[in-house]
Amino acid sequence: MRLSTKGRYGMRAMLALARRYGEGPVPLKEIAEGEGLSEAYLEQLISELRKAGLVRSVRGAQGGYFLGREPATITAGDIIRVLEGPIGPVQCVVEIPGGEVCDCAEYCVERILWERLRDSIVQVLDGITLADLLIEERKLAPANSGLERGCQQN
Amino acid sequence: MRLSTKGRYGMRAMLALARRYGEGPVPLKEIAEGEGLSEAYLEQLISELRKAGLVRSVRGAQGGYFLGREPATITAGDIIRVLEGPIGPVQCVVEIPGGEVCDCAEYCVERILWERLRDSIVQVLDGITLADLLIEERKLAPANSGLERGCQQN
DNA sequence: AACAATGTCGAGTGGATTACTCGGGTTTGA
DNA sequence: TCAAACCCGAGTAATCCACTCGACATTGTT
């Protein structure tokens, strides 16, 4: 039940972009260096986020990436779904836009458990936006606001 | 963010044992056949559950496995922890019996998100016992109580 | 026009993990 | 004594993860 690096790195990259929302495009190199991530790998992730519309890009010199929407309208769930796929502890109860997967839904008790778990995960993830996290961040360590690099372990 | 087969199969096996709680040892073969699982693989899983005290065994002919405690005192969280390891979406906020792992806890916002997610998962998993699920099961399909095999997809 | 700084894309790869299987024990009731 | 069970450790094919690499396209600057 762990997130892969895609979800973790993606969240960090999005937070990095959120911190600089409104300042124009941020080059990949800066994000990668700031977060201590491989540029080539991060590119893959941010490419998926771009295709999903969560970030936008400007090509060429002085180009870079920026958030596709306001930080207050992007939830953790949006990011995780793009990078880790539909949310759900088992394939059977994964969020699918309309349509059940499991054909034993009638009599399967485990399903009840997994659905409750999924709902609770979704509720947390969809209940927190990038803007919320930025506010928390300011509360956390006002002194650290000039911090160069993010947490190297998440 | 998916459970592995260990957690899924383990939950099914424990539910199978819970259904027959008080009836003496159930041979592995019966559980495996009833749930449509490989006997050899299930043995590995149940062995871990046994070492953790969640199930007990009787060796020799007429032997088998049975729950180590009453179904009402075994939670889904107990089972998942044994088979999937400590609960937590990222290594950094995994449940460890006393002791932090992450050394940037002071200024890491992601951590707040992951902790909230972990707590919500733990709350669901620790809030449901095998006895609860048996009750739900009876509500679900009283007609199906003579069902031979469980859901083949979970 | 040339160049350098950027983003875009697809393929490849080593290592870890998963989901098993297999074979050889030991224990115990009939 | 035998067969039905549990016990244990090793092995393995397939998959997935976490990247790397190389070639190309776009654009501001000089």
mmCIF file of C-alpha atoms (C1' of nucleotides) in Angstrom:
data_model
loop_
_atom_site.group_PDB
_atom_site.id
_atom_site.type_symbol
_atom_site.label_atom_id
_atom_site.label_comp_id
_atom_site.label_asym_id
_atom_site.label_seq_id
_atom_site.Cartn_x
_atom_site.Cartn_y
_atom_site.Cartn_z
ATOM 1 C CA MET A 1 0.000 0.000 0.000
ATOM 2 C CA ARG A 2 2.718 2.478 -0.876
ATOM 3 C CA LEU A 3 2.714 5.220 -3.429
ATOM 4 C CA SER A 4 5.397 4.876 -6.101
ATOM 5 C CA THR A 5 7.973 7.576 -6.774
ATOM 6 C CA LYS A 6 5.727 8.919 -9.513
ATOM 7 C CA GLY A 7 3.086 10.049 -7.059
ATOM 8 C CA ARG A 8 5.586 11.354 -4.554
ATOM 9 C CA TYR A 9 7.832 13.205 -6.978
ATOM 10 C CA GLY A 10 4.841 14.469 -8.888
ATOM 11 C CA MET A 11 3.352 15.953 -5.755
ATOM 12 C CA ARG A 12 6.627 17.678 -4.947
ATOM 13 C CA ALA A 13 6.960 19.068 -8.445
ATOM 14 C CA MET A 14 3.406 20.394 -8.369
ATOM 15 C CA LEU A 15 4.011 21.999 -5.017
ATOM 16 C CA ALA A 16 7.146 23.612 -6.420
ATOM 17 C CA LEU A 17 5.125 25.037 -9.293
ATOM 18 C CA ALA A 18 2.403 26.171 -6.924
ATOM 19 C CA ARG A 19 4.936 28.142 -4.907
ATOM 20 C CA ARG A 20 5.812 30.054 -8.029
ATOM 21 C CA TYR A 21 2.337 30.374 -9.440
ATOM 22 C CA GLY A 22 1.947 33.561 -11.457
ATOM 23 C CA GLU A 23 5.658 34.085 -11.985
ATOM 24 C CA GLY A 24 5.771 32.740 -15.523
ATOM 25 C CA PRO A 25 7.235 29.471 -16.767
ATOM 26 C CA VAL A 26 9.697 27.618 -14.552
ATOM 27 C CA PRO A 27 12.320 25.537 -16.393
ATOM 28 C CA LEU A 28 12.416 21.847 -15.588
ATOM 29 C CA LYS A 29 16.021 22.130 -14.556
ATOM 30 C CA GLU A 30 15.152 24.455 -11.717
ATOM 31 C CA ILE A 31 12.428 22.220 -10.363
ATOM 32 C CA ALA A 32 14.646 19.155 -10.619
ATOM 33 C CA GLU A 33 17.533 20.860 -8.872
ATOM 34 C CA GLY A 34 15.351 22.438 -6.248
ATOM 35 C CA GLU A 35 13.786 19.104 -5.367
ATOM 36 C CA GLY A 36 16.894 16.990 -5.882
ATOM 37 C CA LEU A 37 15.318 14.888 -8.613
ATOM 38 C CA SER A 38 16.630 13.550 -11.896
ATOM 39 C CA GLU A 39 15.742 15.957 -14.690
ATOM 40 C CA ALA A 40 15.154 13.200 -17.255
ATOM 41 C CA TYR A 41 12.825 11.266 -14.985
ATOM 42 C CA LEU A 42 10.915 14.283 -13.775
ATOM 43 C CA GLU A 43 10.343 15.203 -17.384
ATOM 44 C CA GLN A 44 8.377 12.013 -17.891
ATOM 45 C CA LEU A 45 6.168 12.707 -14.936
ATOM 46 C CA ILE A 46 5.533 16.323 -15.746
ATOM 47 C CA SER A 47 4.729 15.284 -19.287
ATOM 48 C CA GLU A 48 1.864 13.149 -17.978
ATOM 49 C CA LEU A 49 0.677 16.015 -15.826
ATOM 50 C CA ARG A 50 0.764 18.280 -18.832
ATOM 51 C CA LYS A 51 -1.243 15.878 -20.981
ATOM 52 C CA ALA A 52 -3.808 15.815 -18.198
ATOM 53 C CA GLY A 53 -3.969 19.610 -18.217
ATOM 54 C CA LEU A 54 -2.663 20.080 -14.693
ATOM 55 C CA VAL A 55 0.411 21.900 -15.955
ATOM 56 C CA ARG A 56 1.087 23.866 -19.087
ATOM 57 C CA SER A 57 4.348 24.524 -20.894
ATOM 58 C CA VAL A 58 6.165 27.080 -23.008
ATOM 59 C CA ARG A 59 8.753 25.717 -25.388
ATOM 60 C CA GLY A 60 12.032 27.230 -26.445
ATOM 61 C CA ALA A 61 14.483 29.457 -24.611
ATOM 62 C CA GLN A 62 13.059 31.100 -21.490
ATOM 63 C CA GLY A 63 10.386 28.405 -21.569
ATOM 64 C CA GLY A 64 9.299 26.103 -18.787
ATOM 65 C CA TYR A 65 6.274 24.792 -16.956
ATOM 66 C CA PHE A 66 3.526 26.366 -14.896
ATOM 67 C CA LEU A 67 0.282 25.241 -13.308
ATOM 68 C CA GLY A 68 -2.654 24.836 -15.644
ATOM 69 C CA ARG A 69 -5.129 26.066 -13.023
ATOM 70 C CA GLU A 70 -5.112 27.989 -9.770
ATOM 71 C CA PRO A 71 -3.504 26.133 -6.862
ATOM 72 C CA ALA A 72 -6.811 26.279 -5.014
ATOM 73 C CA THR A 73 -8.488 24.212 -7.725
ATOM 74 C CA ILE A 74 -5.924 21.405 -7.938
ATOM 75 C CA THR A 75 -6.339 18.645 -5.390
ATOM 76 C CA ALA A 76 -3.907 15.970 -4.326
ATOM 77 C CA GLY A 77 -6.366 13.498 -5.790
ATOM 78 C CA ASP A 78 -6.081 15.115 -9.220
ATOM 79 C CA ILE A 79 -2.330 14.640 -9.168
ATOM 80 C CA ILE A 80 -2.333 11.112 -7.780
ATOM 81 C CA ARG A 81 -4.930 9.924 -10.279
ATOM 82 C CA VAL A 82 -2.848 11.150 -13.199
ATOM 83 C CA LEU A 83 0.369 9.567 -11.991
ATOM 84 C CA GLU A 84 -0.799 6.457 -10.174
ATOM 85 C CA GLY A 85 -4.012 5.644 -11.971
ATOM 86 C CA PRO A 86 -7.521 5.399 -10.556
ATOM 87 C CA ILE A 87 -7.724 5.239 -6.783
ATOM 88 C CA GLY A 88 -8.621 2.004 -5.018
ATOM 89 C CA PRO A 89 -6.946 -0.627 -2.846
ATOM 90 C CA VAL A 90 -7.942 -3.454 -5.182
ATOM 91 C CA GLN A 91 -8.689 -3.527 -8.887
ATOM 92 C CA CYS A 92 -12.226 -4.609 -8.148
ATOM 93 C CA VAL A 93 -13.313 -1.340 -6.512
ATOM 94 C CA VAL A 94 -11.183 1.077 -8.446
ATOM 95 C CA GLU A 95 -12.840 4.361 -9.384
ATOM 96 C CA ILE A 96 -14.093 3.977 -12.917
ATOM 97 C CA PRO A 97 -16.162 6.746 -14.504
ATOM 98 C CA GLY A 98 -19.351 4.715 -14.606
ATOM 99 C CA GLY A 99 -19.312 0.945 -14.720
ATOM 100 C CA GLU A 100 -18.552 -1.861 -12.280
ATOM 101 C CA VAL A 101 -15.772 -4.346 -12.809
ATOM 102 C CA CYS A 102 -16.360 -7.132 -10.330
ATOM 103 C CA ASP A 103 -19.053 -9.611 -11.277
ATOM 104 C CA CYS A 104 -19.559 -10.988 -7.786
ATOM 105 C CA ALA A 105 -20.544 -7.676 -6.238
ATOM 106 C CA GLU A 106 -23.769 -9.169 -4.934
ATOM 107 C CA TYR A 107 -22.317 -11.511 -2.392
ATOM 108 C CA CYS A 108 -18.719 -10.367 -1.839
ATOM 109 C CA VAL A 109 -18.077 -9.008 1.663
ATOM 110 C CA GLU A 110 -14.464 -8.063 1.090
ATOM 111 C CA ARG A 111 -15.807 -5.617 -1.402
ATOM 112 C CA ILE A 112 -17.560 -3.693 1.349
ATOM 113 C CA LEU A 113 -14.272 -3.301 3.171
ATOM 114 C CA TRP A 114 -12.320 -2.233 0.094
ATOM 115 C CA GLU A 115 -14.999 0.238 -0.927
ATOM 116 C CA ARG A 116 -14.970 1.878 2.466
ATOM 117 C CA LEU A 117 -11.210 2.090 2.310
ATOM 118 C CA ARG A 118 -11.279 3.589 -1.160
ATOM 119 C CA ASP A 119 -13.871 6.170 -0.173
ATOM 120 C CA SER A 120 -11.857 7.246 2.795
ATOM 121 C CA ILE A 121 -8.710 7.639 0.699
ATOM 122 C CA VAL A 122 -10.586 9.603 -1.944
ATOM 123 C CA GLN A 123 -12.073 11.873 0.677
ATOM 124 C CA VAL A 124 -8.673 12.838 2.049
ATOM 125 C CA LEU A 125 -7.001 13.230 -1.326
ATOM 126 C CA ASP A 126 -9.810 15.229 -2.893
ATOM 127 C CA GLY A 127 -10.122 17.360 0.207
ATOM 128 C CA ILE A 128 -6.681 18.918 0.023
ATOM 129 C CA THR A 129 -5.596 21.411 -2.612
ATOM 130 C CA LEU A 130 -2.170 22.760 -3.462
ATOM 131 C CA ALA A 131 -3.268 26.069 -1.988
ATOM 132 C CA ASP A 132 -4.136 24.369 1.294
ATOM 133 C CA LEU A 133 -0.692 22.825 1.439
ATOM 134 C CA LEU A 134 1.003 26.130 0.756
ATOM 135 C CA ILE A 135 -0.879 27.664 3.672
ATOM 136 C CA GLU A 136 0.143 24.788 5.928
ATOM 137 C CA GLU A 137 3.689 25.231 4.752
ATOM 138 C CA ARG A 138 3.758 28.852 5.795
ATOM 139 C CA LYS A 139 2.386 27.902 9.194
ATOM 140 C CA LEU A 140 4.975 25.167 9.571
ATOM 141 C CA ALA A 141 8.139 27.154 9.300
ATOM 142 C CA PRO A 142 7.924 30.834 8.450
ATOM 143 C CA ALA A 143 11.653 30.999 9.054
ATOM 144 C CA ASN A 144 12.340 28.335 6.477
ATOM 145 C CA SER A 145 10.592 30.064 3.637
ATOM 146 C CA GLY A 146 13.912 30.672 1.918
ATOM 147 C CA LEU A 147 14.604 26.959 1.912
ATOM 148 C CA GLU A 148 16.610 25.855 -1.101
ATOM 149 C CA ARG A 149 15.600 22.250 -1.524
ATOM 150 C CA GLY A 150 12.654 20.156 -0.480
ATOM 151 C CA CYS A 151 12.610 17.039 1.619
ATOM 152 C CA GLN A 152 14.876 14.459 0.042
ATOM 153 C CA GLN A 153 12.950 11.513 1.400
ATOM 154 C CA ASN A 154 9.447 11.902 0.108
ATOM 155 C CA MET B 1 -1.799 2.296 -4.193
ATOM 156 C CA ARG B 2 -2.989 -1.272 -4.603
ATOM 157 C CA LEU B 3 -2.866 -4.096 -2.137
ATOM 158 C CA SER B 4 -0.844 -7.118 -3.294
ATOM 159 C CA THR B 5 -2.317 -10.586 -3.534
ATOM 160 C CA LYS B 6 -0.964 -11.311 -0.076
ATOM 161 C CA GLY B 7 -3.316 -8.875 1.572
ATOM 162 C CA ARG B 8 -6.264 -9.844 -0.582
ATOM 163 C CA TYR B 9 -5.858 -13.605 -0.328
ATOM 164 C CA GLY B 10 -5.010 -13.336 3.331
ATOM 165 C CA MET B 11 -8.196 -11.459 4.053
ATOM 166 C CA ARG B 12 -10.201 -14.078 2.209
ATOM 167 C CA ALA B 13 -8.535 -16.927 4.055
ATOM 168 C CA MET B 14 -9.152 -15.263 7.412
ATOM 169 C CA LEU B 15 -12.777 -14.706 6.522
ATOM 170 C CA ALA B 16 -13.050 -18.378 5.580
ATOM 171 C CA LEU B 17 -11.640 -19.345 8.971
ATOM 172 C CA ALA B 18 -13.938 -16.892 10.706
ATOM 173 C CA ARG B 19 -16.963 -18.511 9.107
ATOM 174 C CA ARG B 20 -15.941 -21.793 10.670
ATOM 175 C CA TYR B 21 -14.797 -20.420 13.999
ATOM 176 C CA GLY B 22 -15.344 -22.935 16.793
ATOM 177 C CA GLU B 23 -15.570 -25.938 14.483
ATOM 178 C CA GLY B 24 -12.045 -27.195 15.039
ATOM 179 C CA PRO B 25 -9.079 -27.076 12.652
ATOM 180 C CA VAL B 26 -9.765 -26.533 8.966
ATOM 181 C CA PRO B 27 -7.241 -28.131 6.596
ATOM 182 C CA LEU B 28 -5.432 -25.792 4.237
ATOM 183 C CA LYS B 29 -6.693 -27.783 1.297
ATOM 184 C CA GLU B 30 -10.280 -26.913 2.101
ATOM 185 C CA ILE B 31 -9.609 -23.213 2.407
ATOM 186 C CA ALA B 32 -7.609 -23.177 -0.806
ATOM 187 C CA GLU B 33 -10.280 -25.050 -2.729
ATOM 188 C CA GLY B 34 -13.100 -23.034 -1.251
ATOM 189 C CA GLU B 35 -11.440 -19.778 -2.219
ATOM 190 C CA GLY B 36 -9.947 -20.987 -5.478
ATOM 191 C CA LEU B 37 -6.380 -20.279 -4.394
ATOM 192 C CA SER B 38 -3.160 -22.218 -4.832
ATOM 193 C CA GLU B 39 -2.550 -24.381 -1.791
ATOM 194 C CA ALA B 40 1.223 -23.919 -1.867
ATOM 195 C CA TYR B 41 0.996 -20.161 -2.033
ATOM 196 C CA LEU B 42 -1.714 -19.849 0.559
ATOM 197 C CA GLU B 43 0.424 -21.900 2.896
ATOM 198 C CA GLN B 44 3.084 -19.197 2.825
ATOM 199 C CA LEU B 45 0.604 -16.519 3.710
ATOM 200 C CA ILE B 46 -1.108 -18.449 6.444
ATOM 201 C CA SER B 47 2.283 -19.278 7.874
ATOM 202 C CA GLU B 48 2.938 -15.571 8.357
ATOM 203 C CA LEU B 49 -0.446 -15.143 9.962
ATOM 204 C CA ARG B 50 0.320 -18.025 12.276
ATOM 205 C CA LYS B 51 3.680 -16.581 13.308
ATOM 206 C CA ALA B 52 1.852 -13.379 14.135
ATOM 207 C CA GLY B 53 -0.618 -15.284 16.307
ATOM 208 C CA LEU B 54 -3.679 -14.498 14.226
ATOM 209 C CA VAL B 55 -4.183 -18.152 13.379
ATOM 210 C CA ARG B 56 -3.179 -21.323 15.144
ATOM 211 C CA SER B 57 -2.532 -24.784 13.762
ATOM 212 C CA VAL B 58 -2.758 -28.448 14.610
ATOM 213 C CA ARG B 59 -0.256 -30.704 12.868
ATOM 214 C CA GLY B 60 -0.701 -34.215 11.628
ATOM 215 C CA ALA B 61 -3.725 -36.015 10.256
ATOM 216 C CA GLN B 62 -7.026 -34.267 11.005
ATOM 217 C CA GLY B 63 -5.006 -31.135 11.577
ATOM 218 C CA GLY B 64 -5.535 -27.731 10.088
ATOM 219 C CA TYR B 65 -5.811 -24.059 10.933
ATOM 220 C CA PHE B 66 -8.165 -22.003 13.053
ATOM 221 C CA LEU B 67 -8.351 -18.416 14.258
ATOM 222 C CA GLY B 68 -6.085 -17.531 17.138
ATOM 223 C CA ARG B 69 -8.658 -15.177 18.666
ATOM 224 C CA GLU B 70 -12.348 -14.466 18.417
ATOM 225 C CA PRO B 71 -13.451 -12.956 15.093
ATOM 226 C CA ALA B 72 -14.658 -9.871 16.945
ATOM 227 C CA THR B 73 -11.121 -9.135 18.135
ATOM 228 C CA ILE B 74 -9.347 -9.439 14.794
ATOM 229 C CA THR B 75 -9.418 -6.336 12.623
ATOM 230 C CA ALA B 76 -8.664 -5.950 8.947
ATOM 231 C CA GLY B 77 -5.739 -3.802 10.037
ATOM 232 C CA ASP B 78 -4.255 -6.699 12.011
ATOM 233 C CA ILE B 79 -4.291 -8.882 8.920
ATOM 234 C CA ILE B 80 -3.024 -6.258 6.497
ATOM 235 C CA ARG B 81 -0.158 -5.272 8.772
ATOM 236 C CA VAL B 82 1.059 -8.849 8.970
ATOM 237 C CA LEU B 83 0.930 -9.464 5.243
ATOM 238 C CA GLU B 84 1.698 -6.080 3.752
ATOM 239 C CA GLY B 85 3.843 -4.517 6.439
ATOM 240 C CA PRO B 86 3.229 -1.324 8.391
ATOM 241 C CA ILE B 87 0.521 0.923 7.007
ATOM 242 C CA GLY B 88 1.385 4.175 5.276
ATOM 243 C CA PRO B 89 1.334 5.668 1.788
ATOM 244 C CA VAL B 90 5.023 6.584 1.915
ATOM 245 C CA GLN B 91 7.927 5.112 3.851
ATOM 246 C CA CYS B 92 8.362 8.401 5.644
ATOM 247 C CA VAL B 93 5.088 8.250 7.583
ATOM 248 C CA VAL B 94 4.787 4.517 8.012
ATOM 249 C CA GLU B 95 3.493 3.370 11.395
ATOM 250 C CA ILE B 96 6.499 2.473 13.466
ATOM 251 C CA PRO B 97 6.070 1.480 17.121
ATOM 252 C CA GLY B 98 7.775 4.603 18.468
ATOM 253 C CA GLY B 99 10.322 6.495 16.433
ATOM 254 C CA GLU B 100 10.248 8.798 13.440
ATOM 255 C CA VAL B 101 12.048 8.034 10.207
ATOM 256 C CA CYS B 102 12.039 11.264 8.242
ATOM 257 C CA ASP B 103 14.593 13.836 9.311
ATOM 258 C CA CYS B 104 12.915 16.772 7.623
ATOM 259 C CA ALA B 105 9.660 16.488 9.539
ATOM 260 C CA GLU B 106 9.941 20.088 10.656
ATOM 261 C CA TYR B 107 9.435 21.749 7.328
ATOM 262 C CA CYS B 108 7.961 19.086 5.017
ATOM 263 C CA VAL B 109 4.387 19.835 3.904
ATOM 264 C CA GLU B 110 3.891 16.666 1.914
ATOM 265 C CA ARG B 111 4.268 14.897 5.203
ATOM 266 C CA ILE B 112 1.085 16.490 6.489
ATOM 267 C CA LEU B 113 -0.819 15.120 3.536
ATOM 268 C CA TRP B 114 0.634 11.614 3.831
ATOM 269 C CA GLU B 115 -0.005 11.512 7.550
ATOM 270 C CA ARG B 116 -3.622 12.444 7.110
ATOM 271 C CA LEU B 117 -3.962 9.781 4.456
ATOM 272 C CA ARG B 118 -2.315 7.173 6.648
ATOM 273 C CA ASP B 119 -4.535 8.016 9.592
ATOM 274 C CA SER B 120 -7.638 7.724 7.513
ATOM 275 C CA ILE B 121 -6.579 4.325 6.163
ATOM 276 C CA VAL B 122 -5.725 3.084 9.639
ATOM 277 C CA GLN B 123 -9.052 4.252 10.970
ATOM 278 C CA VAL B 124 -10.998 2.264 8.408
ATOM 279 C CA LEU B 125 -8.860 -0.850 8.656
ATOM 280 C CA ASP B 126 -8.758 -0.921 12.435
ATOM 281 C CA GLY B 127 -12.458 -0.174 12.640
ATOM 282 C CA ILE B 128 -13.635 -3.348 10.948
ATOM 283 C CA THR B 129 -13.376 -6.799 12.496
ATOM 284 C CA LEU B 130 -13.910 -10.209 10.970
ATOM 285 C CA ALA B 131 -17.084 -10.464 13.025
ATOM 286 C CA ASP B 132 -18.366 -7.227 11.495
ATOM 287 C CA LEU B 133 -17.769 -8.581 8.027
ATOM 288 C CA LEU B 134 -19.573 -11.827 8.808
ATOM 289 C CA ILE B 135 -22.574 -9.829 9.917
ATOM 290 C CA GLU B 136 -22.482 -7.770 6.736
ATOM 291 C CA GLU B 137 -22.196 -10.959 4.763
ATOM 292 C CA ARG B 138 -25.356 -12.388 6.266
ATOM 293 C CA LYS B 139 -27.164 -9.147 5.478
ATOM 294 C CA LEU B 140 -25.878 -9.172 1.918
ATOM 295 C CA ALA B 141 -27.221 -12.460 0.714
ATOM 296 C CA PRO B 142 -28.968 -14.729 3.196
ATOM 297 C CA ALA B 143 -29.848 -16.963 0.267
ATOM 298 C CA ASN B 144 -26.221 -17.370 -0.696
ATOM 299 C CA SER B 145 -25.054 -18.669 2.652
ATOM 300 C CA GLY B 146 -24.447 -22.107 1.167
ATOM 301 C CA LEU B 147 -22.071 -20.578 -1.358
ATOM 302 C CA GLU B 148 -19.240 -22.906 -2.292
ATOM 303 C CA ARG B 149 -16.499 -20.534 -3.352
ATOM 304 C CA GLY B 150 -15.691 -16.942 -2.678
ATOM 305 C CA CYS B 151 -15.226 -14.134 -5.134
ATOM 306 C CA GLN B 152 -12.524 -15.110 -7.595
ATOM 307 C CA GLN B 153 -11.441 -11.569 -8.267
ATOM 308 C CA ASN B 154 -10.439 -10.153 -4.933
ATOM 309 C "C1'" DA C 1 21.135 33.415 -39.602
ATOM 310 C "C1'" DA C 2 23.158 30.934 -35.928
ATOM 311 C "C1'" DC C 3 23.047 29.368 -31.471
ATOM 312 C "C1'" DA C 4 21.742 27.992 -27.100
ATOM 313 C "C1'" DA C 5 18.140 27.080 -24.010
ATOM 314 C "C1'" DT C 6 14.456 24.903 -23.533
ATOM 315 C "C1'" DG C 7 10.454 21.324 -24.105
ATOM 316 C "C1'" DT C 8 8.904 16.572 -26.628
ATOM 317 C "C1'" DC C 9 9.095 11.851 -27.609
ATOM 318 C "C1'" DG C 10 10.064 6.938 -27.714
ATOM 319 C "C1'" DA C 11 12.965 3.257 -26.705
ATOM 320 C "C1'" DG C 12 15.883 0.737 -23.700
ATOM 321 C "C1'" DT C 13 17.551 -1.308 -19.285
ATOM 322 C "C1'" DG C 14 19.145 -3.062 -14.722
ATOM 323 C "C1'" DG C 15 17.306 -4.189 -10.452
ATOM 324 C "C1'" DA C 16 13.645 -5.173 -7.343
ATOM 325 C "C1'" DT C 17 9.410 -7.161 -6.384
ATOM 326 C "C1'" DT C 18 5.573 -10.246 -7.010
ATOM 327 C "C1'" DA C 19 3.404 -14.348 -7.223
ATOM 328 C "C1'" DC C 20 4.123 -18.150 -7.327
ATOM 329 C "C1'" DT C 21 6.199 -23.522 -7.552
ATOM 330 C "C1'" DC C 22 8.877 -27.378 -5.711
ATOM 331 C "C1'" DG C 23 10.997 -30.645 -2.871
ATOM 332 C "C1'" DG C 24 11.998 -32.381 1.255
ATOM 333 C "C1'" DG C 25 11.083 -32.451 5.877
ATOM 334 C "C1'" DT C 26 8.121 -33.378 10.595
ATOM 335 C "C1'" DT C 27 3.975 -34.525 13.225
ATOM 336 C "C1'" DT C 28 0.080 -37.201 14.362
ATOM 337 C "C1'" DG C 29 -4.457 -39.833 14.138
ATOM 338 C "C1'" DA C 30 -6.242 -44.171 12.421
ATOM 339 C "C1'" DT D 1 2.798 -48.349 9.417
ATOM 340 C "C1'" DC D 2 0.647 -45.227 6.575
ATOM 341 C "C1'" DA D 3 -1.374 -41.291 4.964
ATOM 342 C "C1'" DA D 4 -3.008 -36.821 5.910
ATOM 343 C "C1'" DA D 5 -1.795 -32.933 7.295
ATOM 344 C "C1'" DC D 6 1.499 -28.887 8.630
ATOM 345 C "C1'" DC D 7 6.492 -26.748 8.169
ATOM 346 C "C1'" DC D 8 10.313 -24.695 5.791
ATOM 347 C "C1'" DG D 9 13.649 -22.927 2.553
ATOM 348 C "C1'" DA D 10 15.059 -22.445 -2.118
ATOM 349 C "C1'" DG D 11 14.206 -21.310 -6.771
ATOM 350 C "C1'" DT D 12 12.073 -18.760 -10.728
ATOM 351 C "C1'" DA D 13 9.448 -16.586 -14.501
ATOM 352 C "C1'" DA D 14 7.187 -12.512 -15.233
ATOM 353 C "C1'" DT D 15 6.192 -8.033 -14.182
ATOM 354 C "C1'" DC D 16 6.967 -3.509 -12.663
ATOM 355 C "C1'" DC D 17 9.772 0.354 -11.155
ATOM 356 C "C1'" DA D 18 12.840 3.910 -11.598
ATOM 357 C "C1'" DC D 19 15.246 5.513 -14.182
ATOM 358 C "C1'" DT D 20 18.701 6.710 -18.615
ATOM 359 C "C1'" DC D 21 19.609 7.952 -23.400
ATOM 360 C "C1'" DG D 22 19.404 9.891 -27.824
ATOM 361 C "C1'" DA D 23 17.285 12.375 -31.338
ATOM 362 C "C1'" DC D 24 14.303 16.053 -32.452
ATOM 363 C "C1'" DA D 25 11.324 20.453 -32.287
ATOM 364 C "C1'" DT D 26 10.638 25.177 -30.810
ATOM 365 C "C1'" DT D 27 11.855 29.748 -29.619
ATOM 366 C "C1'" DG D 28 14.298 33.929 -27.658
ATOM 367 C "C1'" DT D 29 18.733 36.233 -28.189
ATOM 368 C "C1'" DT D 30 22.625 37.984 -30.495
#
